[in-house]
Short mmCIF file of C-alpha atoms and ligand atoms in Angstrom, two decimals:
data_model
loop_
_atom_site.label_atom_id
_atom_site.label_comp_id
_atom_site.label_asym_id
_atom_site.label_seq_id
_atom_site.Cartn_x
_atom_site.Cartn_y
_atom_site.Cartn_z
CA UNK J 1 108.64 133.16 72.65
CA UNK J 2 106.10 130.45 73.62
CA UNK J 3 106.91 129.63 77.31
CA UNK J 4 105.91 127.25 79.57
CA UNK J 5 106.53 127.77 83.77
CA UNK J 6 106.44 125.04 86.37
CA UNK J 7 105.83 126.22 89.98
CA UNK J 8 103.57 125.68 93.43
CA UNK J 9 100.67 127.70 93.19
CA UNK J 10 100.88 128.79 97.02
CA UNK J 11 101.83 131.46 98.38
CA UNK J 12 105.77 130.31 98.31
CA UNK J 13 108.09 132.82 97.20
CA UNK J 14 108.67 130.65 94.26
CA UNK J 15 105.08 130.40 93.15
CA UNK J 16 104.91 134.12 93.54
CA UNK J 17 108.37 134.98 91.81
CA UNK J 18 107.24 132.53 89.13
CA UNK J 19 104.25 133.87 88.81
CA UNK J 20 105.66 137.41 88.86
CA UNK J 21 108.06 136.23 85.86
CA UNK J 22 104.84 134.95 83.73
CA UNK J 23 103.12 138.25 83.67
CA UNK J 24 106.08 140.41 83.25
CA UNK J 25 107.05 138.25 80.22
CA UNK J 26 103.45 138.45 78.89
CA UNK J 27 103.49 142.20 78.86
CA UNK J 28 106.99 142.36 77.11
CA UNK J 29 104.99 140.14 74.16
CA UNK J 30 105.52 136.47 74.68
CA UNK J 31 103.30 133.95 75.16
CA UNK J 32 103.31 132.50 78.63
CA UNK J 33 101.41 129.04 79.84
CA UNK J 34 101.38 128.18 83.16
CA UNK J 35 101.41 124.48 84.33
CA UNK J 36 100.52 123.50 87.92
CA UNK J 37 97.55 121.75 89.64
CA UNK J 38 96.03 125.18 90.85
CA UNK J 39 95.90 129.04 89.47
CA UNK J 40 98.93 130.42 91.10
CA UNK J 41 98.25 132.61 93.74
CA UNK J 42 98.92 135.76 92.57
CA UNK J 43 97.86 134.99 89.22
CA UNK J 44 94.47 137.17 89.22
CA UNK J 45 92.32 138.57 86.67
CA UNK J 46 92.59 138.55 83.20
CA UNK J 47 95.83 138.36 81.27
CA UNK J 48 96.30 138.49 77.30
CA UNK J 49 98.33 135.78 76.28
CA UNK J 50 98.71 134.08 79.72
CA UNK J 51 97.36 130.38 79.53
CA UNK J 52 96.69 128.30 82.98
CA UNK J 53 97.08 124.17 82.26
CA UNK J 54 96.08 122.64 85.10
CA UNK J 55 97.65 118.88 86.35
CA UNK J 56 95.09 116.88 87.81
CA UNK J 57 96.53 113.33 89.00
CA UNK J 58 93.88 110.88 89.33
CA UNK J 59 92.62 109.52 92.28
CA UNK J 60 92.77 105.78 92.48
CA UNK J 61 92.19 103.53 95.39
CA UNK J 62 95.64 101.54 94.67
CA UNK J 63 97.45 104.69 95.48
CA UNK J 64 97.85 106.24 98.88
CA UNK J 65 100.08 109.15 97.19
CA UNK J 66 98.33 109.88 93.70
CA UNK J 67 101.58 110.49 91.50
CA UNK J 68 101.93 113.80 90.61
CA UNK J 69 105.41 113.65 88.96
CA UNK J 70 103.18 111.33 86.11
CA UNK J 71 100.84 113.81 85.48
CA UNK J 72 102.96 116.96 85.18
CA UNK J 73 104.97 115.13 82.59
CA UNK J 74 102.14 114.06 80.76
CA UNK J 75 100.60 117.24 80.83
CA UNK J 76 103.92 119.09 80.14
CA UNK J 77 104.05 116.97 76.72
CA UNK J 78 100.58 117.77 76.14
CA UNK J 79 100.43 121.35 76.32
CA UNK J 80 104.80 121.59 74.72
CA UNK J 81 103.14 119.42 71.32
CA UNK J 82 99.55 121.54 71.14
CA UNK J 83 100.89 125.11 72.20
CA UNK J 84 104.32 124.56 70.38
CA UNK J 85 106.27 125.86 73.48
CA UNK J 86 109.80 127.23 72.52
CA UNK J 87 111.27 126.04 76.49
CA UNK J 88 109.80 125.20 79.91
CA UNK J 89 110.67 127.09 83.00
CA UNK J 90 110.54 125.18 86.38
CA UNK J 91 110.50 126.81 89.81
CA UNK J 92 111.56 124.60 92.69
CA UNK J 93 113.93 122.19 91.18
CA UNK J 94 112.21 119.23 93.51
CA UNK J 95 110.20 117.56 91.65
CA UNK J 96 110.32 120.24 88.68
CA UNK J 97 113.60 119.30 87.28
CA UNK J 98 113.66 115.74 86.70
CA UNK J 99 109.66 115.99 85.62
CA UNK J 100 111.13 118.50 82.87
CA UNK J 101 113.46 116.17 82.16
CA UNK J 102 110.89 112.98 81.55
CA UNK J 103 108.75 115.26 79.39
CA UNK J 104 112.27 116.47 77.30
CA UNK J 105 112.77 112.41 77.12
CA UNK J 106 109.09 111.51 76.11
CA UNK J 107 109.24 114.66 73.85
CA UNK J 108 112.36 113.16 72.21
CA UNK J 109 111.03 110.02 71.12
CA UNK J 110 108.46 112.07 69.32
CA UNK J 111 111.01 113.58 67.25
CA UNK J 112 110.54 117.13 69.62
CA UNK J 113 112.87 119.17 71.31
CA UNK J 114 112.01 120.85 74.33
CA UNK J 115 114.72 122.97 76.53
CA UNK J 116 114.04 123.14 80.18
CA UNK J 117 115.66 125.99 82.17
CA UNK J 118 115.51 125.36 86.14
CA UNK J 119 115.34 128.40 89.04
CA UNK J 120 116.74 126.74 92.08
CA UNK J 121 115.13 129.19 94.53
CA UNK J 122 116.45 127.63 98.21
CA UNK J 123 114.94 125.02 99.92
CA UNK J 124 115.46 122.63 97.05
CA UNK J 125 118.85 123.08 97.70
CA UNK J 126 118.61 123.48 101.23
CA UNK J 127 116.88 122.19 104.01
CA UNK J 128 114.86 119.43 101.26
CA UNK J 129 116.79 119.27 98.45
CA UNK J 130 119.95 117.89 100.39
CA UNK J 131 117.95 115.30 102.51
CA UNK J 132 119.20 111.51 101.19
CA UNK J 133 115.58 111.52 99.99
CA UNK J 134 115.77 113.58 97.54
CA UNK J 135 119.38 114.46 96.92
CA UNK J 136 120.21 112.37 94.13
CA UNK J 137 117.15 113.51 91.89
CA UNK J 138 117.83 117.05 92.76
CA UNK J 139 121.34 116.58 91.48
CA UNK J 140 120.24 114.91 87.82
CA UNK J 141 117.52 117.29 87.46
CA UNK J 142 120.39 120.21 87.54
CA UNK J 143 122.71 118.32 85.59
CA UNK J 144 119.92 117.54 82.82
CA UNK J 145 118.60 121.36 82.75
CA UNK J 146 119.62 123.04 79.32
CA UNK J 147 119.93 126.39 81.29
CA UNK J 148 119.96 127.06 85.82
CA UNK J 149 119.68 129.69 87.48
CA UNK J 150 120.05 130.49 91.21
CA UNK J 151 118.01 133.77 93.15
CA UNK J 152 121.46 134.59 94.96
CA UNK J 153 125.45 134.08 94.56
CA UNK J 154 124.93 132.17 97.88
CA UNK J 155 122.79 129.79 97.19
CA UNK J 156 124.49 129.00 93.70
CA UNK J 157 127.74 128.71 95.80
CA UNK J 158 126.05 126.38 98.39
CA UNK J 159 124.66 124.32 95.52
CA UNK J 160 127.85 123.61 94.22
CA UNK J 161 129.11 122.92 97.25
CA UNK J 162 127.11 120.07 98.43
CA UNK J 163 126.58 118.37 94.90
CA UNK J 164 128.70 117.59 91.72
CA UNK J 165 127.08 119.90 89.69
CA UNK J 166 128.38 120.16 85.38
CA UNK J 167 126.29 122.82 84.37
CA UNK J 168 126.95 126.33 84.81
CA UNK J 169 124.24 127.99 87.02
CA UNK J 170 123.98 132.14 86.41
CA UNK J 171 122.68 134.28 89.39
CA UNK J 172 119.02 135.67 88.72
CA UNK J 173 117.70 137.56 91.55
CA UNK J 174 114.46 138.43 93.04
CA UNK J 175 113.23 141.30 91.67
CA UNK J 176 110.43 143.82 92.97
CA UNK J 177 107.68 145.79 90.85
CA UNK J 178 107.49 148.89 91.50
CA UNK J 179 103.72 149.72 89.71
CA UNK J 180 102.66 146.92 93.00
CA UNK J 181 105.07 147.61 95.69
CA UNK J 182 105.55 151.62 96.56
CA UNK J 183 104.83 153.45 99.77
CA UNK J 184 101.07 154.54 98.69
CA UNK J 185 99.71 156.89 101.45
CA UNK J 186 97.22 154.89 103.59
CA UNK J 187 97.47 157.08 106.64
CA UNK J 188 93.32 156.46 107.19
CA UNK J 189 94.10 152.74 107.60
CA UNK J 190 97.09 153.40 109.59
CA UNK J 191 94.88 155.19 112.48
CA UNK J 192 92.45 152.40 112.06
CA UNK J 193 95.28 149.94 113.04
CA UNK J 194 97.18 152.41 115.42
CA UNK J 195 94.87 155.30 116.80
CA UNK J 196 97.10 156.50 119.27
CA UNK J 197 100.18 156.60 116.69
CA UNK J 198 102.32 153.69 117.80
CA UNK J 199 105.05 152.26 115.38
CA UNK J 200 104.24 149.70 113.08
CA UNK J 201 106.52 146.76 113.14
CA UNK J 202 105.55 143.59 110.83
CA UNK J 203 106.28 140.38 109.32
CA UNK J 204 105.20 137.86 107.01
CA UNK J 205 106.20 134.12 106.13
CA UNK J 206 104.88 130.89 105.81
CA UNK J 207 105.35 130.79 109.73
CA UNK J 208 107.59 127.33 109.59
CA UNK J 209 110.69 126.95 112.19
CA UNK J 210 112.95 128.08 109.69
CA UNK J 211 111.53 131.53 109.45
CA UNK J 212 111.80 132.06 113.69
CA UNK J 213 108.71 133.62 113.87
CA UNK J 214 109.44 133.28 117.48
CA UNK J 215 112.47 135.62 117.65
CA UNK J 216 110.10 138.46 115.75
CA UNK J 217 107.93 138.47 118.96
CA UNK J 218 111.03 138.53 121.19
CA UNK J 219 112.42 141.11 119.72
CA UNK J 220 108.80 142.85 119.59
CA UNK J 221 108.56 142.16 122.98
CA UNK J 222 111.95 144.45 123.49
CA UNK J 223 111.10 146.99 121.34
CA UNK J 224 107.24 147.63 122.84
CA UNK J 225 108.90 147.89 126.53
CA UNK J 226 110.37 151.05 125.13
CA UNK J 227 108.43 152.50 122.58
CA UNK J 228 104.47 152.43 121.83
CA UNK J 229 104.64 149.66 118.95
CA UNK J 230 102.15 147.09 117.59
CA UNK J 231 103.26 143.88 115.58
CA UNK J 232 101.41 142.85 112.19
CA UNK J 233 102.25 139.16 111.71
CA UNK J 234 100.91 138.32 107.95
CA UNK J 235 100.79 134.63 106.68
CA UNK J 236 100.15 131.33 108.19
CA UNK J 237 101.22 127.80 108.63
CA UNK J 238 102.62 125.08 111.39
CA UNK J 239 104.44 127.50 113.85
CA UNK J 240 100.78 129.64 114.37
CA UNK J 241 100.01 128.33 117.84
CA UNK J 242 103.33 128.03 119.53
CA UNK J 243 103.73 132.12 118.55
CA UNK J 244 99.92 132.62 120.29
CA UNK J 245 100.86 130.48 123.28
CA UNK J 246 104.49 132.53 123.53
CA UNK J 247 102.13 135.64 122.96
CA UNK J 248 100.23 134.88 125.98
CA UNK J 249 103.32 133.53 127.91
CA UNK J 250 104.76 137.35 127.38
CA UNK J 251 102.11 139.37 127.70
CA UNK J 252 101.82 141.29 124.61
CA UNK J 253 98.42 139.77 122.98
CA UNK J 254 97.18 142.86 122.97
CA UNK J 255 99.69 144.39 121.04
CA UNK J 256 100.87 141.54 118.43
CA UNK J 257 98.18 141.35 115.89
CA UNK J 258 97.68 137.72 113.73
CA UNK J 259 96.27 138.77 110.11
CA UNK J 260 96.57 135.21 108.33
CA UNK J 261 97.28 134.98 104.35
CA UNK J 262 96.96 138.30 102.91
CA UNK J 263 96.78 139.17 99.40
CA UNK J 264 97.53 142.65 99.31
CA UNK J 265 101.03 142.43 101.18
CA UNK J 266 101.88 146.22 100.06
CA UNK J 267 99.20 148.16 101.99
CA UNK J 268 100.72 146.31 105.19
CA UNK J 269 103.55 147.38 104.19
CA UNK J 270 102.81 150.84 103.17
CA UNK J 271 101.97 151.74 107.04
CA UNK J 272 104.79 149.51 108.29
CA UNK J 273 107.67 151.25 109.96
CA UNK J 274 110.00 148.34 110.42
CA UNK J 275 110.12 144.59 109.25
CA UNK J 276 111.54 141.96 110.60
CA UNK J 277 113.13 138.69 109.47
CA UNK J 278 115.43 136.60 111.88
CA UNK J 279 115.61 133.11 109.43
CA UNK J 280 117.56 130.25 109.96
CA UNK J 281 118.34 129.67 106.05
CA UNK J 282 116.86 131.95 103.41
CA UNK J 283 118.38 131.94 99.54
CA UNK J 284 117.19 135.41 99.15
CA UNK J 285 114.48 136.90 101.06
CA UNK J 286 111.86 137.91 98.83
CA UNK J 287 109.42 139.13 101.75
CA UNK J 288 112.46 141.97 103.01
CA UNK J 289 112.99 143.27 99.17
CA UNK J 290 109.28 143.62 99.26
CA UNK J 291 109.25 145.67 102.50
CA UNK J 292 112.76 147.64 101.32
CA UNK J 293 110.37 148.46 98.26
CA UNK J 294 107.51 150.08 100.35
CA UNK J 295 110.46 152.36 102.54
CA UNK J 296 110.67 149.82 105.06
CA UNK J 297 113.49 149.54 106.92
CA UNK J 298 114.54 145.48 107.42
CA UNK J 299 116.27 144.22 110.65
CA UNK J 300 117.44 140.49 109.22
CA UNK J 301 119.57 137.35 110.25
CA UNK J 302 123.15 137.79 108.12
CA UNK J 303 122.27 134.56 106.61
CA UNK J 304 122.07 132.74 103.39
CA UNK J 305 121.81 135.51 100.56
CA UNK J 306 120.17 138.31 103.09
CA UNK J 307 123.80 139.86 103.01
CA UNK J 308 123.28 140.46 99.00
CA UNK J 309 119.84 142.01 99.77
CA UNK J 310 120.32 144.55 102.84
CA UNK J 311 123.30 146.85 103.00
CA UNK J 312 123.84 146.25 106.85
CA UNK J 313 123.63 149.72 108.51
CA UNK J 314 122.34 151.53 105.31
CA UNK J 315 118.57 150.25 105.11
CA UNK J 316 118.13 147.90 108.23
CA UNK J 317 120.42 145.91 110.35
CA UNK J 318 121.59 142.27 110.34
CA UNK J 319 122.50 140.26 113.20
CA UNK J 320 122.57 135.96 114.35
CA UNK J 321 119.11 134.71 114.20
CA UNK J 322 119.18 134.17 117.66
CA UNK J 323 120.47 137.65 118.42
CA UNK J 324 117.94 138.91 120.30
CA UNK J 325 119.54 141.50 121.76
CA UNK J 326 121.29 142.94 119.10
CA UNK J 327 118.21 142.89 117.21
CA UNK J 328 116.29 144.85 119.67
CA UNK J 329 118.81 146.94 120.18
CA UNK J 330 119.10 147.94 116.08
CA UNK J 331 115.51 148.09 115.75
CA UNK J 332 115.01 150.71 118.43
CA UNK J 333 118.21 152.89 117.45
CA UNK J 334 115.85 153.27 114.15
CA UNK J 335 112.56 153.80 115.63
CA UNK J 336 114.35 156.48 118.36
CA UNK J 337 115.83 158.60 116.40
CA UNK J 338 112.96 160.47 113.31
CA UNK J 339 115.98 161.48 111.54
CA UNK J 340 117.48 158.41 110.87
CA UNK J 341 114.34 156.48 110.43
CA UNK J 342 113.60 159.31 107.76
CA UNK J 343 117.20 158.18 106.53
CA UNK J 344 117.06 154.22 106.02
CA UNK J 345 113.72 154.72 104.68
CA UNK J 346 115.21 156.46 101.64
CA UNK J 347 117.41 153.85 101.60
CA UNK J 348 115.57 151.11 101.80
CA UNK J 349 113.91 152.42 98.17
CA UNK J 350 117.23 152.88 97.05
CA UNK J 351 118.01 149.88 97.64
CA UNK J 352 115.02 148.05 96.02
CA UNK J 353 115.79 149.80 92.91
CA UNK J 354 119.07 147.78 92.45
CA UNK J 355 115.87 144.49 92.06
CA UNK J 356 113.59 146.16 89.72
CA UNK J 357 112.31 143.99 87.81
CA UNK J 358 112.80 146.28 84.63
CA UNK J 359 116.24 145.21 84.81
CA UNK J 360 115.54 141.36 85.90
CA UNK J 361 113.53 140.96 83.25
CA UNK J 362 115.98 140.99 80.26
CA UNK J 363 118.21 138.92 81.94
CA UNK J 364 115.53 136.05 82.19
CA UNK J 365 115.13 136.84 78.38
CA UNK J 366 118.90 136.81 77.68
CA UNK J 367 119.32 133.51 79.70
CA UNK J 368 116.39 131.82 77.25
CA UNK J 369 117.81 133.01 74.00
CA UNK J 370 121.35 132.04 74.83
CA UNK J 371 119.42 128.26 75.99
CA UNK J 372 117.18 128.11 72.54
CA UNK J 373 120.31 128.57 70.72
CA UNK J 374 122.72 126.08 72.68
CA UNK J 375 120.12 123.46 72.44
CA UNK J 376 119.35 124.56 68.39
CA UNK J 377 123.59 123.99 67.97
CA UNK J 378 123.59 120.90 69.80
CA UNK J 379 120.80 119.33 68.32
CA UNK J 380 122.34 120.33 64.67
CA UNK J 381 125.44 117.97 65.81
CA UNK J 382 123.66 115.16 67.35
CA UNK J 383 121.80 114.62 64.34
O1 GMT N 401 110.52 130.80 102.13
C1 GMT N 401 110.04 129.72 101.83
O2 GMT N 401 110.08 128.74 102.56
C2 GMT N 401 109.37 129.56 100.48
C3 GMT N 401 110.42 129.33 99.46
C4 GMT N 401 109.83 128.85 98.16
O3 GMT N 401 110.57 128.24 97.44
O4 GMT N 401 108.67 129.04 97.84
O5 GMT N 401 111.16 130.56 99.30
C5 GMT N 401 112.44 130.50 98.76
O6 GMT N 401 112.34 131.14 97.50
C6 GMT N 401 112.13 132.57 97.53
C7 GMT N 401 111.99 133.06 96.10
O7 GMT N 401 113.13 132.82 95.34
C8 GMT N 401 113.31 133.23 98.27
O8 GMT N 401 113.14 134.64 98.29
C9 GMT N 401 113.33 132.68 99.72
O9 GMT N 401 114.44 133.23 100.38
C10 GMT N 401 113.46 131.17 99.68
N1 GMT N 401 113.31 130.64 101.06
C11 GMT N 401 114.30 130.02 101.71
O10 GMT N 401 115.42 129.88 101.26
C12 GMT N 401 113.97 129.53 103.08
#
């Protein structure tokens, strides 16, 4: 198939499952074309048959915000009538959706036909999507998808929930690849980090509230009173200098280490000993399958679709966000005891396996043939 996927370039779980989705489908044989106003950010190197369109609004003095929704529709109906594109996938249904949905319109009164699918992936749903500001569009755009999908039961559930949604939406998860995301042995970067062998305990995020980057260094600041431990915090973004100034405030500077954006997430990972992710609201939790993945052991919040990710007490522990305590408390009954840290480590990987993206794949693939058709049978009895 010719495909076309919508997404934010950054390094938002979206862009990255997105982006993820593109290559995979590439190397099963279809043609993939990515439209966004930057190369995604894990889209590297050289791909056969991967295309990157890029949106460039124009700048014009009239405008204070240059309107991108325009310019991804126009370029959408460029690149859908010169590459011949069989369906467009969006990522983020805000503004993704409803954009689809202007190209589909423009498309139509060219005598085209172009199916969008929509991934609702979490905070289009959530903490933006439902704001009066948005609601309303986010709602259409659903409703006016050919095919939806969610990344977890949970956030399909709260999506229904808290708009009148007609169209069914199918549960796509995450998934993880394997060939990227193992436990490689990196023990000579693992004394660089730790020369006197203390536990590695990370995280990584985008470092808004949401994510409680704050409760990661509380409950670091529990665990490193009783075992030797250092803290890799990977990522960036508006919470950065309240966690250095609570840093200080605590006493652990030394021990808490702040890496900024890092591309190669699975060496971290691969020396890590224990993650940690206490969100507020998280669809999935892309960042803990990613750590499960590498034999890393997740203590979580028992939010949002983290419950259909972790196996609470198999391979990590989930507790309130706030749960500071109990948090602690899990995360050192792993790192105490060899034997069972040994244990939810080969759990954690068995975990993973359940998200492999050998067997996400075909359901992506499934979900665009059954879409293609549908829109083929409907467009037989409209005209
Ligand atoms: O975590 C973020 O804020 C980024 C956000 C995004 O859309 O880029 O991530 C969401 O999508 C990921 C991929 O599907 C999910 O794994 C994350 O759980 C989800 N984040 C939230 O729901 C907060």
């Amino acid at each position: 198939m010719r495909i076309g996927i919508v997404c934010y370039p950054t390094y938002g779980g979206s862009g990255v499952v997105a982006t993820e989705l593109g290559i995979a489908l590439a190397s099963k044989g279809h043609q993939i074309h990515f439209i966004t106003y930057r190369r995604p950010a894990r889209l590297t190197g050289f791909h056969k048959s991967i295309y990157y369109h890029e949106v460039s609004p124009i700048d014009y003095p009239l405008f204070d915000y240059s309107p991108y929704d325009s310019a991804l529709a126009s370029k959408l109906v460029d690149v859908v009538l010169h590459e011949k594109l069989d369906l467009v996938h969006v990522h983020y249904a805000i503004p993704h959706a409803t954009v689809g949905y202007l190209a589909k319109m423009i498309l139509r009164s060219k005598g085209v036909h172009l199916p969008i699918v929509t991934t609702l992936h979490g905070t289009d749903i959530t903490i933006v999507g439902n704001d009066p500001s948005y609601a309303p569009v986010v709602e259409f755009g659903i409703n006016e998808s050919d095919g939806v999908t969610a990344v977890s039961q949970q956030l399909k559930d709260s999506t229904l929930d808290q708009f009148s949604i007609t169209r069914d939406i199918e549960v796509i998860p995450n998934f993880i690849d394997f060939r990227r995301f193992n436990r490689k042995n990196k023990a000579h970067f693992r004394k660089a980090i730790t020369p006197n062998g203390e536990f590695i305990v990370m995280h990584t995020s985008n470092f808004r509230k949401v994510k409680r980057v704050d409760n990661v260094i509380r409950v670091f600041h529990g665990i490193s009173k009783k075992v030797p431990a250092k803290l890799l915090l990977v990522g960036d973004g508006p919470e950065r200098n309240n966690l250095e100034i609570l840093c200080r405030e605590l006493k652990i500077c030394e021990d808490v280490i702040f890496l900024g954006k890092q591309d190669a997430i699975e060496e971290l990972l691969a020396i890590s000993d224990l993650f940690i992710l206490p969100s507020e609201s998280e669809s999935f939790g892309l960042s803990a399958l990613e750590a499960l993945a590498c034999e890393v052991p997740v203590i979580s919040s028992d939010i949002g679709g983290l419950p259909e990710v972790i196996t609470d007490g198999f391979c990590g522990y989930m507790k309130a966000p706030d749960d500071i305590e109990g948090m602690t408390e899990a995360a050192l009954s792993i790192l105490s005891s060899p034997a069972k840290l040994k244990e939810f480590r080969k759990n954690a990987l068995t975990q993973a396996k359940k998200f492999d993206i050998e067997k996400i794949i075909p359901i992506y693939e499934d979900h665009y043939k059954r879409v293609v058709e549908r829109s083929r049978v409907t467009l037989k009895k409209e005209s």
